[in-house]
Amino acid sequence: MLKYILKRLLIAVPLVFGVLTLTFFIIRLAPGDPAAFFIQPGISPNVAEQIRQQYGLNDPLPVQYIKWLGNVLQGDFGRSFSRAQQPVFEVISQALPVTMTIAVLTLIANFVFGIIIGVISAVKQNSFSDRFLTVTALFFYSMPEFWLALMMIILFALKWPLFPVSGLNEVGAESYGAFGFIMDRIWHLVLPVTVLSINGAAGIARYVRGSMLEVIRQDYIRTARAKGLSERVVIIKHALRNALLPVVTLMGSSLPFIFSGALFIEVIFAFPGMGRVTVEAIFARDYPLIIANTFVSGTMIVLGNLLADVLYAVVDPRIKL
């Protein structure tokens, strides 16, 4: 297992590097001038030229790439253009915990609710509950997350002010004490995590239902029932574990969708996470920050896929990696 993990990590290095190289050229071919961020009323136009010279933006693209490559190989991703020369990883270290919190909570909610709904639909196949849950899951699965976020804000933050509309905490939440601060943070996360998890849970429910229907028709399930085992034990201990085998691989593949969804959600709910940082960096043409964000996101997605493969073997020990 350790040998397999190390092999996958070595394969991931050129993959992440290729993504970074592609990002480097795409953002530089896009229209816009990073030096325009520094041009303000009353400031000499010569400042923009000095900025371009300072960051090597006037150099030919191959020269810029070679300089960038040399810095990256030394672990230096540069400093942010738009954030007062702050090192890019310092910016990301402040935003990453917010995005990770949202991603982990969303991932847990996805699988918990998706598995519960899928199992109920499969066990009660062709019943009213099955049809209701299937139609509801399909409805939410096809719903755009940004539109759902806006509707949730209108309903549960404006029309019925049950949840806060933006931010991670109320102003002055530090005075609530440790427990009050944590509860305030959780209350602020309810809407964004709900928006992100509804779509994913609906998709996972469909996979779990199909996998469960296939498993409960197998001979060993009939044998378990013939032994006199309760239906609950048969479903949970025998059927569910085998049905989760194809579903577990969705854990890694769902990470890109969670991160892309977090990009919109963090902007809509004004969360200071990586999604919002990335959007602001793109509008400011902040090349170093865009590439660093791509590096962190790509690395986490690769590790997520590796985790899915490892869990695949844990769920079914018969699989030899």
Short mmCIF file of C-alpha atoms in Angstrom, two decimals:
data_model
loop_
_atom_site.label_atom_id
_atom_site.label_comp_id
_atom_site.label_asym_id
_atom_site.label_seq_id
_atom_site.Cartn_x
_atom_site.Cartn_y
_atom_site.Cartn_z
CA MET A 1 0.00 0.00 0.00
CA LEU A 2 2.79 2.43 0.94
CA LYS A 3 4.59 1.68 -2.32
CA TYR A 4 1.39 2.39 -4.27
CA ILE A 5 0.82 5.69 -2.46
CA LEU A 6 4.39 6.85 -3.13
CA LYS A 7 4.04 5.87 -6.78
CA ARG A 8 0.83 7.88 -7.11
CA LEU A 9 2.43 10.89 -5.44
CA LEU A 10 5.37 10.76 -7.87
CA ILE A 11 2.97 10.61 -10.82
CA ALA A 12 1.08 13.59 -9.39
CA VAL A 13 4.18 15.86 -9.50
CA PRO A 14 4.32 16.28 -13.32
CA LEU A 15 0.51 16.45 -13.40
CA VAL A 16 0.37 19.42 -11.01
CA PHE A 17 3.35 21.03 -12.75
CA GLY A 18 1.59 20.70 -16.12
CA VAL A 19 -1.51 22.39 -14.71
CA LEU A 20 0.63 25.25 -13.37
CA THR A 21 2.38 25.68 -16.71
CA LEU A 22 -0.94 25.75 -18.54
CA THR A 23 -2.29 28.30 -16.05
CA PHE A 24 0.83 30.46 -16.47
CA PHE A 25 0.33 30.84 -20.22
CA ILE A 26 -3.48 31.14 -20.15
CA ILE A 27 -3.56 34.02 -17.66
CA ARG A 28 -0.85 35.90 -19.56
CA LEU A 29 -2.66 35.49 -22.87
CA ALA A 30 -5.87 36.86 -21.32
CA PRO A 31 -6.59 40.56 -21.96
CA GLY A 32 -5.71 43.04 -19.22
CA ASP A 33 -2.66 44.66 -17.66
CA PRO A 34 -1.63 43.87 -14.05
CA ALA A 35 0.03 47.28 -13.80
CA ALA A 36 -3.37 48.95 -14.29
CA PHE A 37 -4.20 47.99 -10.70
CA PHE A 38 -1.60 50.49 -9.49
CA ILE A 39 -2.78 53.36 -11.69
CA GLN A 40 -4.86 55.71 -9.59
CA PRO A 41 -5.98 59.33 -10.12
CA GLY A 42 -3.11 61.70 -9.47
CA ILE A 43 -0.42 59.05 -10.03
CA SER A 44 2.02 59.47 -12.93
CA PRO A 45 1.52 57.07 -15.88
CA ASN A 46 5.24 56.31 -15.60
CA VAL A 47 4.45 54.32 -12.45
CA ALA A 48 2.77 51.63 -14.53
CA GLU A 49 5.88 51.27 -16.68
CA GLN A 50 8.06 51.03 -13.59
CA ILE A 51 5.78 48.30 -12.22
CA ARG A 52 6.00 46.33 -15.46
CA GLN A 53 9.77 46.65 -15.41
CA GLN A 54 9.99 45.65 -11.75
CA TYR A 55 7.98 42.44 -12.22
CA GLY A 56 9.45 41.59 -15.63
CA LEU A 57 6.12 41.99 -17.41
CA ASN A 58 7.85 43.61 -20.39
CA ASP A 59 10.01 40.54 -20.98
CA PRO A 60 9.09 38.09 -23.76
CA LEU A 61 6.76 35.32 -22.58
CA PRO A 62 9.44 32.56 -22.77
CA VAL A 63 11.78 34.67 -20.61
CA GLN A 64 9.01 35.26 -18.08
CA TYR A 65 8.33 31.53 -18.00
CA ILE A 66 11.97 30.61 -17.40
CA LYS A 67 12.23 33.13 -14.54
CA TRP A 68 8.97 31.88 -13.04
CA LEU A 69 10.10 28.26 -13.36
CA GLY A 70 13.37 28.98 -11.60
CA ASN A 71 11.57 30.65 -8.71
CA VAL A 72 8.96 27.88 -8.39
CA LEU A 73 11.63 25.16 -8.29
CA GLN A 74 13.07 27.03 -5.30
CA GLY A 75 9.64 27.11 -3.64
CA ASP A 76 9.13 30.82 -4.31
CA PHE A 77 5.71 31.54 -5.87
CA GLY A 78 6.22 35.28 -5.57
CA ARG A 79 4.35 38.12 -3.92
CA SER A 80 0.84 39.31 -4.58
CA PHE A 81 0.49 42.33 -6.88
CA SER A 82 -2.80 43.40 -5.39
CA ARG A 83 -2.16 42.79 -1.66
CA ALA A 84 0.68 45.14 -0.77
CA GLN A 85 3.47 42.75 -1.78
CA GLN A 86 2.27 40.11 0.68
CA PRO A 87 3.75 36.63 -0.02
CA VAL A 88 1.13 34.59 -1.87
CA PHE A 89 1.27 31.64 0.52
CA GLU A 90 0.71 34.00 3.41
CA VAL A 91 -2.48 35.16 1.69
CA ILE A 92 -3.53 31.56 1.04
CA SER A 93 -2.74 30.46 4.62
CA GLN A 94 -5.32 32.99 5.84
CA ALA A 95 -7.99 31.90 3.33
CA LEU A 96 -7.40 28.12 3.20
CA PRO A 97 -8.84 27.24 6.65
CA VAL A 98 -12.14 28.88 5.70
CA THR A 99 -12.40 26.94 2.43
CA MET A 100 -11.29 23.70 4.10
CA THR A 101 -13.93 24.09 6.80
CA ILE A 102 -16.65 24.57 4.19
CA ALA A 103 -15.31 21.71 2.04
CA VAL A 104 -15.06 19.19 4.89
CA LEU A 105 -18.52 20.01 6.25
CA THR A 106 -19.96 19.84 2.73
CA LEU A 107 -18.27 16.50 2.04
CA ILE A 108 -19.62 15.02 5.28
CA ALA A 109 -23.13 16.33 4.61
CA ASN A 110 -22.99 15.06 1.02
CA PHE A 111 -22.30 11.48 2.00
CA VAL A 112 -24.36 11.31 5.18
CA PHE A 113 -27.57 12.61 3.60
CA GLY A 114 -26.85 11.04 0.20
CA ILE A 115 -26.36 7.56 1.68
CA ILE A 116 -29.42 7.82 3.94
CA ILE A 117 -31.67 8.95 1.08
CA GLY A 118 -30.24 6.36 -1.32
CA VAL A 119 -30.69 3.47 1.11
CA ILE A 120 -34.27 4.44 1.94
CA SER A 121 -35.11 4.73 -1.77
CA ALA A 122 -33.61 1.31 -2.53
CA VAL A 123 -35.20 -0.51 0.41
CA LYS A 124 -38.61 1.01 -0.39
CA GLN A 125 -38.30 0.57 -4.16
CA ASN A 126 -41.31 1.68 -6.21
CA SER A 127 -43.10 3.01 -3.13
CA PHE A 128 -44.32 6.59 -2.67
CA SER A 129 -41.23 7.34 -0.55
CA ASP A 130 -38.94 6.08 -3.31
CA ARG A 131 -40.65 8.15 -6.02
CA PHE A 132 -40.78 11.27 -3.83
CA LEU A 133 -37.11 11.05 -2.85
CA THR A 134 -36.00 10.27 -6.42
CA VAL A 135 -37.90 13.21 -7.94
CA THR A 136 -36.73 15.54 -5.16
CA ALA A 137 -33.10 14.42 -5.58
CA LEU A 138 -33.29 14.93 -9.35
CA PHE A 139 -34.82 18.39 -8.81
CA PHE A 140 -32.01 19.54 -6.52
CA TYR A 141 -29.33 17.79 -8.59
CA SER A 142 -30.24 19.89 -11.64
CA MET A 143 -30.40 23.18 -9.70
CA PRO A 144 -27.51 25.67 -10.17
CA GLU A 145 -25.75 26.33 -6.87
CA PHE A 146 -25.43 30.09 -7.32
CA TRP A 147 -29.19 30.40 -8.00
CA LEU A 148 -30.02 28.18 -5.02
CA ALA A 149 -27.74 30.32 -2.83
CA LEU A 150 -29.57 33.49 -3.84
CA MET A 151 -32.97 31.86 -3.21
CA MET A 152 -31.85 30.63 0.22
CA ILE A 153 -30.67 34.14 1.12
CA ILE A 154 -33.97 35.67 -0.01
CA LEU A 155 -36.06 33.10 1.90
CA PHE A 156 -34.09 32.38 5.07
CA ALA A 157 -32.10 35.58 5.57
CA LEU A 158 -34.34 38.35 4.22
CA LYS A 159 -37.97 37.20 4.17
CA TRP A 160 -37.59 35.00 7.27
CA PRO A 161 -34.44 36.25 9.03
CA LEU A 162 -33.41 32.92 10.52
CA PHE A 163 -29.78 32.86 9.34
CA PRO A 164 -27.13 35.53 8.73
CA VAL A 165 -26.64 36.58 5.14
CA SER A 166 -22.86 37.05 5.02
CA GLY A 167 -19.58 36.81 6.89
CA LEU A 168 -18.11 34.14 9.16
CA ASN A 169 -19.15 35.78 12.43
CA GLU A 170 -21.17 38.67 13.77
CA VAL A 171 -19.31 41.89 14.54
CA GLY A 172 -18.01 41.61 18.09
CA ALA A 173 -18.50 37.83 18.24
CA GLU A 174 -15.26 37.58 20.23
CA SER A 175 -17.14 38.90 23.25
CA TYR A 176 -19.50 35.89 23.20
CA GLY A 177 -16.91 33.61 24.75
CA ALA A 178 -15.40 30.48 23.18
CA PHE A 179 -18.63 28.47 23.04
CA GLY A 180 -20.71 31.42 21.81
CA PHE A 181 -18.11 32.24 19.15
CA ILE A 182 -18.13 28.65 17.84
CA MET A 183 -21.93 28.51 17.78
CA ASP A 184 -22.04 31.85 15.95
CA ARG A 185 -19.56 30.49 13.38
CA ILE A 186 -21.66 27.33 12.89
CA TRP A 187 -24.81 29.44 12.49
CA HIS A 188 -23.11 31.46 9.74
CA LEU A 189 -22.04 28.25 7.96
CA VAL A 190 -25.50 26.68 7.83
CA LEU A 191 -26.70 28.35 4.61
CA PRO A 192 -23.50 28.01 2.51
CA VAL A 193 -22.90 24.39 3.55
CA THR A 194 -26.56 23.56 2.88
CA VAL A 195 -26.37 25.09 -0.59
CA LEU A 196 -23.19 23.21 -1.46
CA SER A 197 -24.31 19.88 -0.01
CA ILE A 198 -27.85 19.68 -1.42
CA ASN A 199 -26.65 19.23 -4.99
CA GLY A 200 -23.93 16.73 -4.04
CA ALA A 201 -26.14 14.72 -1.70
CA ALA A 202 -28.77 14.41 -4.43
CA GLY A 203 -26.19 13.01 -6.85
CA ILE A 204 -24.75 10.58 -4.31
CA ALA A 205 -28.28 9.41 -3.41
CA ARG A 206 -28.82 8.35 -7.03
CA TYR A 207 -25.58 6.35 -7.04
CA VAL A 208 -26.33 4.71 -3.67
CA ARG A 209 -29.85 3.75 -4.76
CA GLY A 210 -28.62 2.09 -7.96
CA SER A 211 -25.78 0.30 -6.16
CA MET A 212 -28.05 -0.89 -3.35
CA LEU A 213 -30.65 -2.25 -5.77
CA GLU A 214 -27.93 -4.27 -7.46
CA VAL A 215 -26.48 -5.61 -4.20
CA ILE A 216 -29.73 -6.63 -2.46
CA ARG A 217 -30.49 -9.01 -5.35
CA GLN A 218 -27.26 -10.96 -4.79
CA ASP A 219 -27.23 -14.54 -3.47
CA TYR A 220 -25.37 -13.71 -0.25
CA ILE A 221 -28.14 -11.26 0.72
CA ARG A 222 -30.74 -13.99 0.30
CA THR A 223 -28.51 -16.30 2.34
CA ALA A 224 -28.24 -13.72 5.14
CA ARG A 225 -32.01 -13.41 5.22
CA ALA A 226 -32.41 -17.21 5.20
CA LYS A 227 -30.22 -17.38 8.32
CA GLY A 228 -32.87 -15.37 10.14
CA LEU A 229 -30.90 -12.12 10.40
CA SER A 230 -32.99 -9.02 10.92
CA GLU A 231 -33.60 -6.83 7.88
CA ARG A 232 -31.70 -4.00 9.55
CA VAL A 233 -28.58 -6.16 9.96
CA VAL A 234 -28.87 -7.46 6.40
CA ILE A 235 -29.14 -3.97 4.92
CA ILE A 236 -26.55 -2.17 7.05
CA LYS A 237 -23.94 -4.88 7.68
CA HIS A 238 -24.10 -6.90 4.47
CA ALA A 239 -25.68 -4.85 1.69
CA LEU A 240 -24.59 -1.30 2.48
CA ARG A 241 -20.87 -2.01 2.82
CA ASN A 242 -20.73 -3.66 -0.58
CA ALA A 243 -22.98 -1.03 -2.14
CA LEU A 244 -20.63 1.73 -0.94
CA LEU A 245 -17.74 0.35 -2.99
CA PRO A 246 -18.47 2.33 -6.18
CA VAL A 247 -19.77 5.27 -4.13
CA VAL A 248 -16.53 5.72 -2.17
CA THR A 249 -14.70 6.72 -5.35
CA LEU A 250 -17.00 9.74 -5.57
CA MET A 251 -15.29 11.21 -2.50
CA GLY A 252 -12.22 12.17 -4.49
CA SER A 253 -14.03 13.12 -7.68
CA SER A 254 -16.45 15.35 -5.77
CA LEU A 255 -13.65 17.61 -4.50
CA PRO A 256 -13.31 19.59 -7.76
CA PHE A 257 -17.06 20.32 -7.70
CA ILE A 258 -16.92 21.35 -4.04
CA PHE A 259 -14.03 23.74 -4.67
CA SER A 260 -15.63 25.21 -7.77
CA GLY A 261 -18.89 25.59 -5.88
CA ALA A 262 -17.07 27.21 -2.98
CA LEU A 263 -15.74 29.83 -5.40
CA PHE A 264 -19.28 31.12 -6.04
CA ILE A 265 -20.54 30.51 -2.52
CA GLU A 266 -17.71 32.43 -0.87
CA VAL A 267 -18.33 35.41 -3.14
CA ILE A 268 -22.10 35.34 -2.59
CA PHE A 269 -21.82 34.96 1.21
CA ALA A 270 -18.77 37.26 1.49
CA PHE A 271 -16.53 34.59 3.03
CA PRO A 272 -12.76 35.31 3.05
CA GLY A 273 -11.89 31.92 1.57
CA MET A 274 -9.82 30.74 -1.39
CA GLY A 275 -12.72 31.12 -3.80
CA ARG A 276 -13.11 34.80 -3.03
CA VAL A 277 -9.33 35.31 -3.07
CA THR A 278 -9.15 33.64 -6.50
CA VAL A 279 -11.93 35.80 -7.95
CA GLU A 280 -10.32 38.98 -6.65
CA ALA A 281 -6.92 37.85 -7.97
CA ILE A 282 -8.38 37.19 -11.43
CA PHE A 283 -10.01 40.62 -11.63
CA ALA A 284 -6.77 42.25 -10.43
CA ARG A 285 -4.65 40.17 -12.88
CA ASP A 286 -2.62 39.05 -9.86
CA TYR A 287 -0.57 36.38 -11.66
CA PRO A 288 1.42 34.99 -8.67
CA LEU A 289 -1.70 34.64 -6.51
CA ILE A 290 -3.69 32.94 -9.29
CA ILE A 291 -0.93 30.38 -9.88
CA ALA A 292 -0.45 29.71 -6.16
CA ASN A 293 -4.20 29.17 -5.74
CA THR A 294 -4.15 26.77 -8.68
CA PHE A 295 -1.24 24.89 -7.12
CA VAL A 296 -2.97 24.48 -3.75
CA SER A 297 -6.33 23.51 -5.31
CA GLY A 298 -4.72 21.05 -7.75
CA THR A 299 -2.67 19.43 -4.99
CA MET A 300 -5.72 18.97 -2.78
CA ILE A 301 -7.72 17.44 -5.63
CA VAL A 302 -4.89 14.99 -6.41
CA LEU A 303 -4.70 14.00 -2.72
CA GLY A 304 -8.48 13.62 -2.67
CA ASN A 305 -8.38 11.17 -5.59
CA LEU A 306 -5.59 9.26 -3.85
CA LEU A 307 -7.71 9.09 -0.69
CA ALA A 308 -10.60 7.69 -2.72
CA ASP A 309 -8.37 4.91 -4.10
CA VAL A 310 -7.11 4.01 -0.63
CA LEU A 311 -10.65 3.96 0.77
CA TYR A 312 -11.65 1.74 -2.16
CA ALA A 313 -9.27 -0.91 -0.84
CA VAL A 314 -10.40 -0.41 2.77
CA VAL A 315 -14.05 -0.96 1.87
CA ASP A 316 -13.28 -4.07 -0.18
CA PRO A 317 -10.08 -5.88 0.96
CA ARG A 318 -10.29 -8.17 -2.08
CA ILE A 319 -8.97 -5.35 -4.24
CA LYS A 320 -5.21 -5.57 -4.79
CA LEU A 321 -3.65 -2.22 -5.65
#
